[in-house]
mmCIF file of C-alpha atoms (C1' of nucleotides) in Angstrom:
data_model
loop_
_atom_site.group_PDB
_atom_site.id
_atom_site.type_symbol
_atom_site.label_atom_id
_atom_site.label_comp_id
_atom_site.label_asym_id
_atom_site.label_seq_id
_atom_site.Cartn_x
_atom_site.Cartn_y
_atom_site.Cartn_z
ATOM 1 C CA UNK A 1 121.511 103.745 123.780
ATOM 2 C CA UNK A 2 121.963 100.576 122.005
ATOM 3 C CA UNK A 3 120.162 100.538 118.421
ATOM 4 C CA UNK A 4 118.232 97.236 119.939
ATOM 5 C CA UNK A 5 116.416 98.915 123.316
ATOM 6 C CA UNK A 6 113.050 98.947 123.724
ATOM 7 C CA UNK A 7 112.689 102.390 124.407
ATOM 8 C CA UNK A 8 114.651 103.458 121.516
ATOM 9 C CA UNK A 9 112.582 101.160 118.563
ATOM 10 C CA UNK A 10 109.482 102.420 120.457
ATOM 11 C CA UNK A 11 110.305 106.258 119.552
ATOM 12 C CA UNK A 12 111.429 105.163 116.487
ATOM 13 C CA UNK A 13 108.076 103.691 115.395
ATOM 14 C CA UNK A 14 105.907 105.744 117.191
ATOM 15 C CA UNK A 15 107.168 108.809 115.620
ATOM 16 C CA UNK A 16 107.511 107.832 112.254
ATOM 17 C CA UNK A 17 105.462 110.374 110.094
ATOM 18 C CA UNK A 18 101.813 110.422 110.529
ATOM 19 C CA UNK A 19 101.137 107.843 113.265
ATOM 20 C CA UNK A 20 100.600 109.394 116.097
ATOM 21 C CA UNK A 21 97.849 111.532 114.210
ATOM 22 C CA UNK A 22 96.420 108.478 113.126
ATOM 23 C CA UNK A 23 95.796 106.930 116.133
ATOM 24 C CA UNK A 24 94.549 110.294 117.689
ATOM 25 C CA UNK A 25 91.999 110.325 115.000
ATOM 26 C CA UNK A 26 91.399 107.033 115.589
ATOM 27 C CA UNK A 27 90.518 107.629 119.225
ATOM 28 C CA UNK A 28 87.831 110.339 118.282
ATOM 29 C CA UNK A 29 85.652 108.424 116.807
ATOM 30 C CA UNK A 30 82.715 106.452 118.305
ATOM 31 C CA UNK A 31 84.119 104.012 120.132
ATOM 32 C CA UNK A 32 87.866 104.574 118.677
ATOM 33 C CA UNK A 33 86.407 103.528 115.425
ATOM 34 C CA UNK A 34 86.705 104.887 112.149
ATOM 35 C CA UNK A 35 86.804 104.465 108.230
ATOM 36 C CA UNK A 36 89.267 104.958 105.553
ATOM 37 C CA UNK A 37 87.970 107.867 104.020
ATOM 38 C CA UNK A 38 87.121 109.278 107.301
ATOM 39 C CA UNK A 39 90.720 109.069 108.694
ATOM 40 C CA UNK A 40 91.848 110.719 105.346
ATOM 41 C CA UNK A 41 89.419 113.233 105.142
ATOM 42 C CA UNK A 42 90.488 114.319 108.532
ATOM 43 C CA UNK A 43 94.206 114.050 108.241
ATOM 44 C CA UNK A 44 94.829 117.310 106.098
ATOM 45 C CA UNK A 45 97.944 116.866 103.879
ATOM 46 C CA UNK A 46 98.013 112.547 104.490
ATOM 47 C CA UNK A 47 97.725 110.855 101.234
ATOM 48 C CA UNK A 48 95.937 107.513 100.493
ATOM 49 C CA UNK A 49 98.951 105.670 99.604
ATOM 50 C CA UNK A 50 100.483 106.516 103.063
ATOM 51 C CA UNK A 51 97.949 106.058 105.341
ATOM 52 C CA UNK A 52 96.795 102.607 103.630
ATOM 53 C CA UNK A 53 100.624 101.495 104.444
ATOM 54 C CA UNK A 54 100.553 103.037 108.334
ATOM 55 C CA UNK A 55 97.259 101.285 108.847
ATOM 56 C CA UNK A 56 98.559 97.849 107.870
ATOM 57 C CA UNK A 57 101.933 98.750 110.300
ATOM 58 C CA UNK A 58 99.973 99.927 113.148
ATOM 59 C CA UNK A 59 97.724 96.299 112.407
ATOM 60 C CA UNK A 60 100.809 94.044 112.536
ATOM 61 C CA UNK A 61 101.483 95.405 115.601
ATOM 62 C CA UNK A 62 98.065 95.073 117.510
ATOM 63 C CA UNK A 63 97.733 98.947 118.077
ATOM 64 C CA UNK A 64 94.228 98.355 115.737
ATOM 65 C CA UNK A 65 92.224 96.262 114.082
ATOM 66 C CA UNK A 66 90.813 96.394 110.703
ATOM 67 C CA UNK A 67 87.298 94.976 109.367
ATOM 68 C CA UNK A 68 85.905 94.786 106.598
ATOM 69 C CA UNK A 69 81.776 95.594 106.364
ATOM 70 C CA UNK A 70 81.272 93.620 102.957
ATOM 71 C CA UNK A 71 77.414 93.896 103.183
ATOM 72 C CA UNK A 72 77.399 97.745 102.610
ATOM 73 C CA UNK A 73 77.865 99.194 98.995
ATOM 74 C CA UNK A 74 80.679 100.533 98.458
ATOM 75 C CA UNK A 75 82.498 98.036 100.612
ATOM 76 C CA UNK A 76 83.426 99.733 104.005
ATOM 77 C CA UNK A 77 86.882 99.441 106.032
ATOM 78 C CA UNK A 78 86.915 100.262 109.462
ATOM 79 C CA UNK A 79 89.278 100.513 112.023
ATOM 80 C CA UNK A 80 89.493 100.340 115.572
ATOM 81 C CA UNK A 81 92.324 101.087 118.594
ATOM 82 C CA UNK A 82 92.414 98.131 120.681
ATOM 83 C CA UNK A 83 93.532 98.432 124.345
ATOM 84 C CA UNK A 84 97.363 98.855 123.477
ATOM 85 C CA UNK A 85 96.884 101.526 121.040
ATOM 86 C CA UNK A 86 94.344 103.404 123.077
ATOM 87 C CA UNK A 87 97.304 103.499 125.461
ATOM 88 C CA UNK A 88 98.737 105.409 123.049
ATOM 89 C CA UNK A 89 96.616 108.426 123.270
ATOM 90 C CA UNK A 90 98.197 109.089 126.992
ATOM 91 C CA UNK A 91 101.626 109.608 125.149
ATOM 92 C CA UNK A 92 99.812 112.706 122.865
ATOM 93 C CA UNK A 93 98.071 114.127 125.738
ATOM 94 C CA UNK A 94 101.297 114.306 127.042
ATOM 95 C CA UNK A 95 102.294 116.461 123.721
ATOM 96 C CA UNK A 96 99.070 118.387 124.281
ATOM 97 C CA UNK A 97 100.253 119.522 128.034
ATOM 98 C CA UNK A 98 102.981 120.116 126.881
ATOM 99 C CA UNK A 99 102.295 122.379 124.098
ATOM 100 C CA UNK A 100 99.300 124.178 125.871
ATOM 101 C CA UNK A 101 101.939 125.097 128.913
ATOM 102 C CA UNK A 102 104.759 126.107 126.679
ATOM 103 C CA UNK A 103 103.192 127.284 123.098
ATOM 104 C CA UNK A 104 101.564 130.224 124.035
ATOM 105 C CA UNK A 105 99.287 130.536 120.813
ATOM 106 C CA UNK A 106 96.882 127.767 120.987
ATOM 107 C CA UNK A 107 95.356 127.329 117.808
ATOM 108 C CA UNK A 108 92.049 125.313 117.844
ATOM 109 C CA UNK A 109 92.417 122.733 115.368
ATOM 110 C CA UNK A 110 88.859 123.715 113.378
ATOM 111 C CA UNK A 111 85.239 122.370 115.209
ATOM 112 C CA UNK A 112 88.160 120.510 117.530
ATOM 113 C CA UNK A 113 88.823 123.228 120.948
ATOM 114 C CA UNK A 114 92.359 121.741 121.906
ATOM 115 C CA UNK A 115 91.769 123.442 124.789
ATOM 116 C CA UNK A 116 88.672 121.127 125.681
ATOM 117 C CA UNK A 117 89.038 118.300 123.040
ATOM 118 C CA UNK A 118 88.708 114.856 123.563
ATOM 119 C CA UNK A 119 92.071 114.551 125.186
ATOM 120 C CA UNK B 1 92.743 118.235 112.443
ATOM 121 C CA UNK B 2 93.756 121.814 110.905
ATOM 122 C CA UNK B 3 97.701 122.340 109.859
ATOM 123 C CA UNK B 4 97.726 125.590 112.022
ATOM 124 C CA UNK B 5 96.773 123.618 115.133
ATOM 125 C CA UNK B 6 99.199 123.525 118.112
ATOM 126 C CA UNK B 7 99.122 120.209 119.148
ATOM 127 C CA UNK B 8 99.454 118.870 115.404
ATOM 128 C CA UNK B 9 102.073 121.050 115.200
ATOM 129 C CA UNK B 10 103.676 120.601 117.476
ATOM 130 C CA UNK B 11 103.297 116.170 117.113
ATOM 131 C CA UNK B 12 104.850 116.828 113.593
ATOM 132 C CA UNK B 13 107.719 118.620 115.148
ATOM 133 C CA UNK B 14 108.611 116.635 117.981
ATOM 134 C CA UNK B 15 108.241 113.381 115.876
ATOM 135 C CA UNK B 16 111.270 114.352 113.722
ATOM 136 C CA UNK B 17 114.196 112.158 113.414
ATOM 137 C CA UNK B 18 116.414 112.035 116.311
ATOM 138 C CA UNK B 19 114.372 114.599 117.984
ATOM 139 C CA UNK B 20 113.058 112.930 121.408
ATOM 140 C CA UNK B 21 115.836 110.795 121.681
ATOM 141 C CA UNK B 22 118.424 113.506 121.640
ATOM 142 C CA UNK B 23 116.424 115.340 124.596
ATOM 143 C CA UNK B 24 116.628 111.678 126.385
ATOM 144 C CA UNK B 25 120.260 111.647 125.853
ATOM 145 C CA UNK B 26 120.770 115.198 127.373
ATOM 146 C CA UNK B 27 118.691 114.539 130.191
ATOM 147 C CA UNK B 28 120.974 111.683 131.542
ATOM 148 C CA UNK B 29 123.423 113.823 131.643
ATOM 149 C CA UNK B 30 124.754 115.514 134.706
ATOM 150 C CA UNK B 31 122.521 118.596 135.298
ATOM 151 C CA UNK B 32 121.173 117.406 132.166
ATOM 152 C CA UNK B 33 123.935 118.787 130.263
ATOM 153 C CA UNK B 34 126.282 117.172 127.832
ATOM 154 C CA UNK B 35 128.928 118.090 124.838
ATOM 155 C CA UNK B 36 128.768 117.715 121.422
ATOM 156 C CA UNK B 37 131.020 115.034 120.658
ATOM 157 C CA UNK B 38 129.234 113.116 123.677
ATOM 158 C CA UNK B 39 126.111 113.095 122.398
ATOM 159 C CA UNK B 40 127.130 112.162 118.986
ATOM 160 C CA UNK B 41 128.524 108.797 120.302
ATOM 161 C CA UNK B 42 125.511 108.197 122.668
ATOM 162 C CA UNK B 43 123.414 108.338 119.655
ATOM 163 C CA UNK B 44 124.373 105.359 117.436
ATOM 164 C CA UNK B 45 123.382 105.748 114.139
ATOM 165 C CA UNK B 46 123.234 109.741 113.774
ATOM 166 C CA UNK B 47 125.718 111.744 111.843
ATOM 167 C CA UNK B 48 127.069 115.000 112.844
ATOM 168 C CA UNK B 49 125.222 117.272 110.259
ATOM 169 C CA UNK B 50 122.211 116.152 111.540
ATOM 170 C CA UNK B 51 122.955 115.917 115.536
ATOM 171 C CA UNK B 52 123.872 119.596 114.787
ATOM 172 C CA UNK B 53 121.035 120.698 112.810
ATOM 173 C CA UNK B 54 118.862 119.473 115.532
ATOM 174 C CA UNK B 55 120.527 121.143 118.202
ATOM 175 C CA UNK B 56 120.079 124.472 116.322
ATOM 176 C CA UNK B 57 116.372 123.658 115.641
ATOM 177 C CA UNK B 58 116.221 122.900 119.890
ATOM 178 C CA UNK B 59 117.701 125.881 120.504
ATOM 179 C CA UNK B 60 115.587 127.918 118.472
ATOM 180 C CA UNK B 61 112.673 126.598 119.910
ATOM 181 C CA UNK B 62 114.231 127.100 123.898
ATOM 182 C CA UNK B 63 114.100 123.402 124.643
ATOM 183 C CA UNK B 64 117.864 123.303 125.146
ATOM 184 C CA UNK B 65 120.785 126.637 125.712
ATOM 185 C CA UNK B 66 124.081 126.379 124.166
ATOM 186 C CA UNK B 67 127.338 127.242 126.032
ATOM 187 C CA UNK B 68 130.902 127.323 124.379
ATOM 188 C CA UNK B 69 133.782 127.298 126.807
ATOM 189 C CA UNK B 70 136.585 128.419 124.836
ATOM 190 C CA UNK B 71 138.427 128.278 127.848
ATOM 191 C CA UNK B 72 139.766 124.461 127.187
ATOM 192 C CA UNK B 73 141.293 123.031 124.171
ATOM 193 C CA UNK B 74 139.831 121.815 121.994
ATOM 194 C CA UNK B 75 136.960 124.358 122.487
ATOM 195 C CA UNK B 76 134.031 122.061 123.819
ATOM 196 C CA UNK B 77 130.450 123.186 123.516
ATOM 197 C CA UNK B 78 127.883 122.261 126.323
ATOM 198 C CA UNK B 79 123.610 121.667 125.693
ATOM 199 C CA UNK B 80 121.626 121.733 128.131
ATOM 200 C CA UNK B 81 117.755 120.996 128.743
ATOM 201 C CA UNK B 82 115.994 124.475 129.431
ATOM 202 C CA UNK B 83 112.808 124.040 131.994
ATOM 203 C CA UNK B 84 110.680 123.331 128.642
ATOM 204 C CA UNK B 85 112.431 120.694 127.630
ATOM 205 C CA UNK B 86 113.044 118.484 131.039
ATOM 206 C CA UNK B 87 108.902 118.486 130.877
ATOM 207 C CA UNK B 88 109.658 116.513 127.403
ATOM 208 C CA UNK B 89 111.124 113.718 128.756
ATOM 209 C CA UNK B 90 107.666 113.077 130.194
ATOM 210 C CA UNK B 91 106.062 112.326 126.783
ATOM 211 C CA UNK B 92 109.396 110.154 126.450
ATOM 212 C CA UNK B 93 108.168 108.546 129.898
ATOM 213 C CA UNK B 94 104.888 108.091 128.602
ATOM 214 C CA UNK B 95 106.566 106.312 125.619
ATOM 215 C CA UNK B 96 108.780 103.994 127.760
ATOM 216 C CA UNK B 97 105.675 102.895 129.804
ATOM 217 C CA UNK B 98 103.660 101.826 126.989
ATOM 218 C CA UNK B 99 106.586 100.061 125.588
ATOM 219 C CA UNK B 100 107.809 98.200 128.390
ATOM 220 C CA UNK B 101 103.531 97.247 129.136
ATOM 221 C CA UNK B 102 102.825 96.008 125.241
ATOM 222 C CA UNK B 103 106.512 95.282 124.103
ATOM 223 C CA UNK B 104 107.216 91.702 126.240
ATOM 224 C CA UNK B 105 111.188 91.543 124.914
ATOM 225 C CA UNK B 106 112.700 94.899 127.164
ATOM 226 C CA UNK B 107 115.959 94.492 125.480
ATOM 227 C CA UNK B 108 118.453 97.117 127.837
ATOM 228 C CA UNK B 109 120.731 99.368 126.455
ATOM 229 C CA UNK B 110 124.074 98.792 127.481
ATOM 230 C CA UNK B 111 124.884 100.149 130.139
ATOM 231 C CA UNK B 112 121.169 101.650 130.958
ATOM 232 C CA UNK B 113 118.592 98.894 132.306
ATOM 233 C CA UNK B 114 115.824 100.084 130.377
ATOM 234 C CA UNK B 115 113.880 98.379 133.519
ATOM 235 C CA UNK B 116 115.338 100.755 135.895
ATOM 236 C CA UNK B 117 116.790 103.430 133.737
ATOM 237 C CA UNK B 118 116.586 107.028 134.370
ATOM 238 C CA UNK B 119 113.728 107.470 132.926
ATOM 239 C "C1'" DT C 1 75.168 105.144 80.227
ATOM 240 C "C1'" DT C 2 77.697 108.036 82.817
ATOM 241 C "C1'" DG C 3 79.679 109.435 86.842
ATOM 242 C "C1'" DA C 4 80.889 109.070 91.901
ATOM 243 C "C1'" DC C 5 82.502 106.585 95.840
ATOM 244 C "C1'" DC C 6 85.188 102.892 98.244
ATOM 245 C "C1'" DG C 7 90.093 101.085 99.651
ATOM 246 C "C1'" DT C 8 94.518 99.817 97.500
ATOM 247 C "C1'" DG C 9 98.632 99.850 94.959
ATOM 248 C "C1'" DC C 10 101.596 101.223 91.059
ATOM 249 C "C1'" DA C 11 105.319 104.583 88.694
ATOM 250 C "C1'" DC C 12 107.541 108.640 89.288
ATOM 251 C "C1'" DG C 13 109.471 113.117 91.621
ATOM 252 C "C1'" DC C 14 110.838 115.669 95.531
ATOM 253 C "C1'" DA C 15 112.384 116.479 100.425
ATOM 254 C "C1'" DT C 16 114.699 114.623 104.171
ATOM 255 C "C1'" DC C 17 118.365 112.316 105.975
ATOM 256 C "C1'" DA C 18 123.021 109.543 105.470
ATOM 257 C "C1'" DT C 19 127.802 109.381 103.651
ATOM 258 C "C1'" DC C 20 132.052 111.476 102.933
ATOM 259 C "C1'" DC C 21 135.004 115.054 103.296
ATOM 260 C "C1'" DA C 22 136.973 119.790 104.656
ATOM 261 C "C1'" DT C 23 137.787 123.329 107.911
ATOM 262 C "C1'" DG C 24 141.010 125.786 111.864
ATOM 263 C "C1'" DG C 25 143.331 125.617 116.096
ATOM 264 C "C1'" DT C 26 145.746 123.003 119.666
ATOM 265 C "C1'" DA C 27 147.287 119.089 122.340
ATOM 266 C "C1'" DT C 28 149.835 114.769 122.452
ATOM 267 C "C1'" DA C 29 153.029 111.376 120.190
ATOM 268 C "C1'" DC C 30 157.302 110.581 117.901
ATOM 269 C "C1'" DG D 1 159.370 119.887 114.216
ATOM 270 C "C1'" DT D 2 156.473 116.928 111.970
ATOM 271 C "C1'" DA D 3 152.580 114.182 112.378
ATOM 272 C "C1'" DT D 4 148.266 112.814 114.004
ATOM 273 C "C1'" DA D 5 143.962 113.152 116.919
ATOM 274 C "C1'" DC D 6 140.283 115.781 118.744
ATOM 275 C "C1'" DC D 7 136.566 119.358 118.625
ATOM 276 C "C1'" DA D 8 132.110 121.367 116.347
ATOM 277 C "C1'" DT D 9 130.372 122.650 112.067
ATOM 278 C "C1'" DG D 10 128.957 122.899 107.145
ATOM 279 C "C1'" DG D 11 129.125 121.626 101.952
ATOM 280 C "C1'" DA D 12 128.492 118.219 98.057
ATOM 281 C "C1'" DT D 13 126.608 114.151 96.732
ATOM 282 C "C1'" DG D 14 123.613 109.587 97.314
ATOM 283 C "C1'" DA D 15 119.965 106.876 99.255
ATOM 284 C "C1'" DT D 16 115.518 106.467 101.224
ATOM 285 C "C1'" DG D 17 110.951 107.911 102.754
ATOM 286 C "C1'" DC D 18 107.076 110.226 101.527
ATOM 287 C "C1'" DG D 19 104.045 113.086 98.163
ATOM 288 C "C1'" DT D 20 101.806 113.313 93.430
ATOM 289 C "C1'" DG D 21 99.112 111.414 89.971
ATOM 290 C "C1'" DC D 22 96.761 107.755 88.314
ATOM 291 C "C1'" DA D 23 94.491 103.253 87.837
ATOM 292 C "C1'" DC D 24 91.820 99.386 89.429
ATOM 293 C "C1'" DG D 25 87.043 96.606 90.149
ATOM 294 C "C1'" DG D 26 82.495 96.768 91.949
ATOM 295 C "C1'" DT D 27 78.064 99.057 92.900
ATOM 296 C "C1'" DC D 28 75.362 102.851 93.623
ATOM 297 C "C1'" DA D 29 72.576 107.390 92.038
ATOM 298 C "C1'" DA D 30 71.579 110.414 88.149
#
DNA sequence: TTGACCGTGCACGCATCATCCATGGTATAC
DNA sequence: GTATACCATGGATGATGCGTGCACGGTCAA
């Protein structure tokens, strides 16, 4: 398990705090795009600071895109997986199978039924 | 995205350091069991504090069982994956395909192709 | 005019993880 | 018989990542 292997920088990134939430929030908007505030607003706990730095991460490496919607007032950032990131989202439904079969008490996540969400 | 949800939960919990990559370690081992001191030098980079914490936090959870044969000398202590957590290395499968897909330089490591690797 | 919202980024404090070391009991080296 | 290495674990202390609190500049509604 050399330090340099794919596999092993991939978990290392991927499950650095708060990204794979990200990009599942990502994924339930309309079509895998959302805003700033949005993404916080949903992510109970993140803090602006930290998701402003996972966003620009998650850019660098091509999982999203950002743009910015300079004709609306206030100015509007939005964010959208692109094909590698949506990828991603088969990675936390394997979480979600795996939670549902082994974690008996399945707490729905608010208007969210994990037992019939999006994933 | 409530704190009390499972799949949140249980994202932030399997997205702890070391976490997935000590379950990938144990399940290339021999009926995907291996010692203490084995793991330890499979996993470059940890320190023993923390490769023990983490077994004790697997344990807990029934992802792994702990066996101490005090039969040899010095007393050697065996983990091994419980049914719940060979169905992890799936997510860890799931992590590997979308790496070796997106991730162009599949840098092996050392002895295990990453190409054709256990996983 | 005053306040609210937008996305970002700073200075500071805490929690997590790394570093270093200690343990006890036994096998091998000398 | 003395010394040294291995095994798994846990404590004390440092470093780093992340949370807290706050500020920005620009434009809207009240």
């Amino acid at each position: 398990m050399d330090d340099a292997c794919t596999v092993n920088q991939t978990v290392r990134y991927l499950t650095r705090k708060w990204m794979l939430l990200i990009i599942l929030e990502l994924y339930k908007g309309s079509s895998h795009t959302r805003r700033f505030s949005d993404l916080k607003d949903s992510l109970d706990g993140i803090t602006p600071k930290v998701l402003s730095e996972r966003l620009k991460e998650l850019e660098d490496e091509g999982i999203l895109t950002r743009k910015v919607d300079a004709t609306a007032f206030p100015v509007k950032t939005e964010y959208t997986l692109t094909a590698s990131g949506l990828e991603i989202v088969d990675v936390i439904r394997g979480i979600k199978r795996w939670a549902l079969k082994w974690k008996i008490e399945n707490i729905p996540c608010g208007i969210q039924d994990c037992g019939a969400c999006v994933l």
